[in-house]
PDB file of C-alpha atoms in Angstrom:
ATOM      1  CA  UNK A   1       6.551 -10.050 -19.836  1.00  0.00           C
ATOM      2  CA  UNK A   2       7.514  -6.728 -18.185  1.00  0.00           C
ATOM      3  CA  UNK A   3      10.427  -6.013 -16.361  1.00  0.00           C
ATOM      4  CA  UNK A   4       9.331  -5.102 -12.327  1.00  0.00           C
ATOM      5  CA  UNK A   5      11.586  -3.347 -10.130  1.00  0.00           C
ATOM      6  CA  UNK A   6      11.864  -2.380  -6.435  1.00  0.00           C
ATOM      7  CA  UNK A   7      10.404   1.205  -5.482  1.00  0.00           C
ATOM      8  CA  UNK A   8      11.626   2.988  -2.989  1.00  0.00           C
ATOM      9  CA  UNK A   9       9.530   5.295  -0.564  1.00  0.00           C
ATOM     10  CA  UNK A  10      11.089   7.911   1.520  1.00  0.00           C
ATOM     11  CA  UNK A  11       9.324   8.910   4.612  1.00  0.00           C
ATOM     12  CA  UNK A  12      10.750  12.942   5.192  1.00  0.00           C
ATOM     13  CA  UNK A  13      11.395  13.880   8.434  1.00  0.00           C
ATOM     14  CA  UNK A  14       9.027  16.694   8.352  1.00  0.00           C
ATOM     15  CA  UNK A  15       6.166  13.836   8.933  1.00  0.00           C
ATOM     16  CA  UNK A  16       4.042  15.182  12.141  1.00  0.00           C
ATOM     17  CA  UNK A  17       1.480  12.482  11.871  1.00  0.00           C
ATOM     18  CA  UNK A  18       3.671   9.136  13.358  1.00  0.00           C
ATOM     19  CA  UNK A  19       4.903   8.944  16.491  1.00  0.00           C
ATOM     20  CA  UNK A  20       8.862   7.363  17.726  1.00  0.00           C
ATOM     21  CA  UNK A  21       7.763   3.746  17.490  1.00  0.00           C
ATOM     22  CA  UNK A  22       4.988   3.650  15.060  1.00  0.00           C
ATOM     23  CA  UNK A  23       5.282   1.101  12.210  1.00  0.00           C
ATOM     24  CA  UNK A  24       4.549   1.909   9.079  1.00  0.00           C
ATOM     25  CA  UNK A  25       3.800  -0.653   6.311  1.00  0.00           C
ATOM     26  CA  UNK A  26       3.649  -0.495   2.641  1.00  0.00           C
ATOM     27  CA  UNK A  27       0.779  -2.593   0.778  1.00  0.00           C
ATOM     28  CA  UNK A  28      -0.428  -3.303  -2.281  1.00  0.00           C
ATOM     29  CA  UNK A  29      -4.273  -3.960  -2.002  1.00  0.00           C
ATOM     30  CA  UNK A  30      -4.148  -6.299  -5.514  1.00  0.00           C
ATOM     31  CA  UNK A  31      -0.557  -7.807  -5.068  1.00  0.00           C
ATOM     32  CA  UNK A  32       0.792 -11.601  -6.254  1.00  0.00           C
ATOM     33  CA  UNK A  33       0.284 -12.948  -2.462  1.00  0.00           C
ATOM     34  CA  UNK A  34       1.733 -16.658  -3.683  1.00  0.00           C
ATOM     35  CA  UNK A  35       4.011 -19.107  -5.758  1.00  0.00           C
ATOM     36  CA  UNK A  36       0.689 -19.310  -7.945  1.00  0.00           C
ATOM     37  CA  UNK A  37      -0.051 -15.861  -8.751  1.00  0.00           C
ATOM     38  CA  UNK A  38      -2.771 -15.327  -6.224  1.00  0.00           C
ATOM     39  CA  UNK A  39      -4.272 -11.709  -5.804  1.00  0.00           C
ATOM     40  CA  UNK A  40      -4.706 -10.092  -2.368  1.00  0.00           C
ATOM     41  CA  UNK A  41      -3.417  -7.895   0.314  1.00  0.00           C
ATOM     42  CA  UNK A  42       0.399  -8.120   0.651  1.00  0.00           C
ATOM     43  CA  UNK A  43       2.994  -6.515   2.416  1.00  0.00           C
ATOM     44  CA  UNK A  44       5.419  -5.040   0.142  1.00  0.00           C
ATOM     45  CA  UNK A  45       8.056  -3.074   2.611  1.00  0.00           C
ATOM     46  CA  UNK A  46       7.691  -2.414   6.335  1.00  0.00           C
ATOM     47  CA  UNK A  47       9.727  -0.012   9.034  1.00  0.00           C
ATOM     48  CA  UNK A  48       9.622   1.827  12.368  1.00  0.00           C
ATOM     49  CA  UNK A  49       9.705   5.557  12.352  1.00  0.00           C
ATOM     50  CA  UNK A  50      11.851   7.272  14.730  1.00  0.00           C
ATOM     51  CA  UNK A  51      11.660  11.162  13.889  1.00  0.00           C
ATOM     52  CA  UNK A  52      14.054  10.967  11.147  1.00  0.00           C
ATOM     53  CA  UNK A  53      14.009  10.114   7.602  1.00  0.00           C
ATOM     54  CA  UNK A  54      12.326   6.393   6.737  1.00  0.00           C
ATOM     55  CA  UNK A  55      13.606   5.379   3.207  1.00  0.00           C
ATOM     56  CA  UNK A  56      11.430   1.993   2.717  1.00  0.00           C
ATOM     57  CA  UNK A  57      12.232  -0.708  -0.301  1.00  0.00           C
ATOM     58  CA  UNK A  58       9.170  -2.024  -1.617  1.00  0.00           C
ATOM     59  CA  UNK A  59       9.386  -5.672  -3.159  1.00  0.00           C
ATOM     60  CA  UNK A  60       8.397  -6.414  -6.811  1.00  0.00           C
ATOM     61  CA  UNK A  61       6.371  -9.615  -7.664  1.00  0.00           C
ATOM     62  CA  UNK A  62       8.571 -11.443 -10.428  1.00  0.00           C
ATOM     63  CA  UNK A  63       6.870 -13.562 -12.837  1.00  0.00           C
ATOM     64  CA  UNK A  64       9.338 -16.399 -14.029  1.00  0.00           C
ATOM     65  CA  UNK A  65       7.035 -19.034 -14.653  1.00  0.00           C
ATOM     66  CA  UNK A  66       7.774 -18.563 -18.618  1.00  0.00           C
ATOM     67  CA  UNK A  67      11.230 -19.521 -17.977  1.00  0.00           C
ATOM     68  CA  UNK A  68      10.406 -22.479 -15.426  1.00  0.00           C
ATOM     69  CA  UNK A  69      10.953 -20.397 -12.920  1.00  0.00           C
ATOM     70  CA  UNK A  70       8.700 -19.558  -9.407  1.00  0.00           C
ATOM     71  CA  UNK A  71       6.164 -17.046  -9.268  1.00  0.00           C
ATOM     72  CA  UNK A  72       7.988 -14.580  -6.659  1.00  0.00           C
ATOM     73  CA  UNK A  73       5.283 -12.610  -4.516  1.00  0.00           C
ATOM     74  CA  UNK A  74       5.470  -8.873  -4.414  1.00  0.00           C
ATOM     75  CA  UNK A  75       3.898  -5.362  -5.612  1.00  0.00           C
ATOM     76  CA  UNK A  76       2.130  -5.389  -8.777  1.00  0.00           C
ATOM     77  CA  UNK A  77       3.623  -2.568 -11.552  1.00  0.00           C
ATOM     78  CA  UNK A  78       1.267   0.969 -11.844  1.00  0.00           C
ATOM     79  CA  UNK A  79      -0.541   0.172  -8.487  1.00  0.00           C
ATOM     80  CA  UNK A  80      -1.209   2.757  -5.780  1.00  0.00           C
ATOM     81  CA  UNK A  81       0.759   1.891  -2.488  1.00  0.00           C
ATOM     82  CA  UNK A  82      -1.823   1.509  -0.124  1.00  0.00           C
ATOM     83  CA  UNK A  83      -0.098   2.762   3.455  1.00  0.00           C
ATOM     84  CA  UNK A  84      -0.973   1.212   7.292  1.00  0.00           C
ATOM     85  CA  UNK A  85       0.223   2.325  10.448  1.00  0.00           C
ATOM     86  CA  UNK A  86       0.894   0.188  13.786  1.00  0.00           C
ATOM     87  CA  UNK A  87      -0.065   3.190  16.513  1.00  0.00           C
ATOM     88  CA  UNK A  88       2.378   1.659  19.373  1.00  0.00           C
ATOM     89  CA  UNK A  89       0.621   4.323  21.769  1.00  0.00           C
ATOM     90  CA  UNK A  90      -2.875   2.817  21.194  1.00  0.00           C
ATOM     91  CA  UNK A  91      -1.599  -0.697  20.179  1.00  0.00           C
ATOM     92  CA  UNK A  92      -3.743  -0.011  17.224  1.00  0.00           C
ATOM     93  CA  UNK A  93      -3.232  -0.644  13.215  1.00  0.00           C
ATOM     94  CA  UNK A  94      -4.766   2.470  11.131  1.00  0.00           C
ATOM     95  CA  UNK A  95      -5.365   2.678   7.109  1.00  0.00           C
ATOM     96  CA  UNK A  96      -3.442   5.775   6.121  1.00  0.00           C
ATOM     97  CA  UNK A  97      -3.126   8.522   3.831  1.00  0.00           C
ATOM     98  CA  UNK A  98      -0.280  10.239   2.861  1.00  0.00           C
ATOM     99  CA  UNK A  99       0.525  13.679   0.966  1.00  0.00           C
ATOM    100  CA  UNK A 100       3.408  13.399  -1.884  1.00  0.00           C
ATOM    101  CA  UNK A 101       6.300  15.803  -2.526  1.00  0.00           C
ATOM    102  CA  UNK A 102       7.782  14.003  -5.006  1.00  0.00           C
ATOM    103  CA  UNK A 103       6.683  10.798  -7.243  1.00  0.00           C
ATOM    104  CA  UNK A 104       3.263   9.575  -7.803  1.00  0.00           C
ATOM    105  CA  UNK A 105       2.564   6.916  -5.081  1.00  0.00           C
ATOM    106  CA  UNK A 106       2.605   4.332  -7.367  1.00  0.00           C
ATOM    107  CA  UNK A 107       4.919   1.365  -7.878  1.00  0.00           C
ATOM    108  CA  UNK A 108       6.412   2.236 -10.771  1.00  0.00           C
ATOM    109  CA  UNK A 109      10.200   1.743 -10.462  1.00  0.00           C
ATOM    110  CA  UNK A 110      10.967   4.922  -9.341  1.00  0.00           C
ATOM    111  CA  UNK A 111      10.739   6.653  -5.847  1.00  0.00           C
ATOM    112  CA  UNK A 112       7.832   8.616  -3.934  1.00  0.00           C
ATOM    113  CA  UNK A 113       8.884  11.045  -1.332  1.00  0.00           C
ATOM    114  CA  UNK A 114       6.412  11.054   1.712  1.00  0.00           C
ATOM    115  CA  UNK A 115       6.305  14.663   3.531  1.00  0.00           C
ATOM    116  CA  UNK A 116       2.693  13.739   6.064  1.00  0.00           C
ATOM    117  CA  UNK A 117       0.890  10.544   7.248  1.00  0.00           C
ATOM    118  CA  UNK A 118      -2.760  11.015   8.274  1.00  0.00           C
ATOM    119  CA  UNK A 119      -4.449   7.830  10.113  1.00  0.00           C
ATOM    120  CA  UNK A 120      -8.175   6.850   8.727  1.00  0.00           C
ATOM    121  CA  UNK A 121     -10.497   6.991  11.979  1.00  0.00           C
ATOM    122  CA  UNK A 122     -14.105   5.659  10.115  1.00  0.00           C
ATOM    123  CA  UNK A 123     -16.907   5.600  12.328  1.00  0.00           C
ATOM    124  CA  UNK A 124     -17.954   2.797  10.127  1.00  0.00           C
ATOM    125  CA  UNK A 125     -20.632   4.922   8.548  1.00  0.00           C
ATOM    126  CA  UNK A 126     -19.107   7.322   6.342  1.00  0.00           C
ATOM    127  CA  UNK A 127     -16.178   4.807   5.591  1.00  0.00           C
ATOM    128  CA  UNK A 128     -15.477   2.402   2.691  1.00  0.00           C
ATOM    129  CA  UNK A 129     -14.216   1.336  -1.160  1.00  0.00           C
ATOM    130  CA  UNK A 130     -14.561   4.684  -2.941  1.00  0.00           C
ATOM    131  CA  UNK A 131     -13.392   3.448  -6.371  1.00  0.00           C
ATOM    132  CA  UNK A 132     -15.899   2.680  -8.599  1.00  0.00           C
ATOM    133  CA  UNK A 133     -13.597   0.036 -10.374  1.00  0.00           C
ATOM    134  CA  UNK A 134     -13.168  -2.151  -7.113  1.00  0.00           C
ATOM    135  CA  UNK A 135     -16.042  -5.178  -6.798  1.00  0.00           C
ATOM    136  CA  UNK A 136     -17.131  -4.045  -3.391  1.00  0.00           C
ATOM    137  CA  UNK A 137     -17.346  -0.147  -4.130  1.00  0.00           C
ATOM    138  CA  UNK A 138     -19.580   1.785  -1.853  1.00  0.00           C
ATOM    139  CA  UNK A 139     -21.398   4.363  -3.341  1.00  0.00           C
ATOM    140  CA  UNK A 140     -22.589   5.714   0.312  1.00  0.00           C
ATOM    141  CA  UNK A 141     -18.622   6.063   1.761  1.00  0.00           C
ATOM    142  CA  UNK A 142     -17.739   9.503   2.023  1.00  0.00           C
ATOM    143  CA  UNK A 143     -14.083   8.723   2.806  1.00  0.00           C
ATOM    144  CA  UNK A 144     -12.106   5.819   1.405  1.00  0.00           C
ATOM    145  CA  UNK A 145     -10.790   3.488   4.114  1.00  0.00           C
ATOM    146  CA  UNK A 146      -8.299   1.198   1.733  1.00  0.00           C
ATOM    147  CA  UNK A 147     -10.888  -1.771   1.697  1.00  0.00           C
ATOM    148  CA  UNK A 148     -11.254  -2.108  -1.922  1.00  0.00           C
ATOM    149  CA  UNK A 149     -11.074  -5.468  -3.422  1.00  0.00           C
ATOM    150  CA  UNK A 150     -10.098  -5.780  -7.283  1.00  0.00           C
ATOM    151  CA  UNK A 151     -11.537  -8.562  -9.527  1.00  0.00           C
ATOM    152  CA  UNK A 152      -8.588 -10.924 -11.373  1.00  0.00           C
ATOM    153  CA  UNK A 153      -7.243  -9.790 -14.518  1.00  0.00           C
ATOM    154  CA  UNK A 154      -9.822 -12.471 -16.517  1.00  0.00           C
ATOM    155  CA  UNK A 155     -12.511 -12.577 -13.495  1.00  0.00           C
ATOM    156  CA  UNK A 156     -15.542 -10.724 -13.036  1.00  0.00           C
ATOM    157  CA  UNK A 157     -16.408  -9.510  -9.239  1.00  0.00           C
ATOM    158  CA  UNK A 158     -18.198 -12.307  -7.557  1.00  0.00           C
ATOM    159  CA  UNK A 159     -15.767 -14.716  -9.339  1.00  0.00           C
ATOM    160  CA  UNK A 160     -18.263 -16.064 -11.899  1.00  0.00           C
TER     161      UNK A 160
END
């Protein structure tokens, strides 16, 4: 078993790309969703910007079942943090990317510092899974759109 640990992601206040308001969620796409180890989507740390520096916790998934303990739900270690924005001015939630000063954008047990936020707008044609690893890659998407699925660790895509 490996050791997980929180990872902390700083939000600089040089970010031009959020507005006072906006709320800005940390996921990972591939994450223990469950007591039972599930897979999927899960929110790992969440806050509201307000101009200033955001310094966001992310949560750990903590496997304990060895010991007879619960399956905690959380981040899984070496993914990428996959980043969504709540636009309060257009009541809208937006896939984001983000440009690194510091760390890797990974959960790793360390800390990524976050200097710009840029909001996915896909016209639904160009947009899609872009990594060729994920089970519903799209080899026609021009610009990733944080959609990719991952298979379990024993599973093939399409679960057969």
């Amino acid at each position: 078993m490996t050791a997980t640990y929180n990872n902390f992601f700083i939000f600089t206040n040089t970010i031009t790309g959020l507005d006072d308001g906006d709320e800005v969620g940390l996921f990972d796409a591939a994450g223990i969703i469950d007591d039972q180890g599930a897979i999927g989507e899960i929110l790992v740390g969440a806050g509201i910007w307000t101009g200033e520096q955001l310094n966001l916790t992310a949560i750990a998934s903590n496997d304990l079942s060895i010991f007879g303990g619960p399956i905690q739900p959380g981040y899984v270690a070496d993914h990428t943090m996959a980043l969504k924005v709540w636009d309060t001015s257009e009541q809208s939630e937006y896939n984001a990317t983000y440009d690194i000063d510091v760390g890797s954008g990974t959960f790793n047990g360390l800390f990524t510092s976050i200097s710009e936020v840029n909001f996915i707008y896909c016209d639904g044609e160009n947009c899609g899974c872009t990594d060729i690893s994920a089970c519903n890659y799209d080899p026609t998407a021009v610009e990733d759109d944080n959609s990719c699925e991952y298979p379990d660790e024993c599973d093939e895509c399409g679960g057969s």
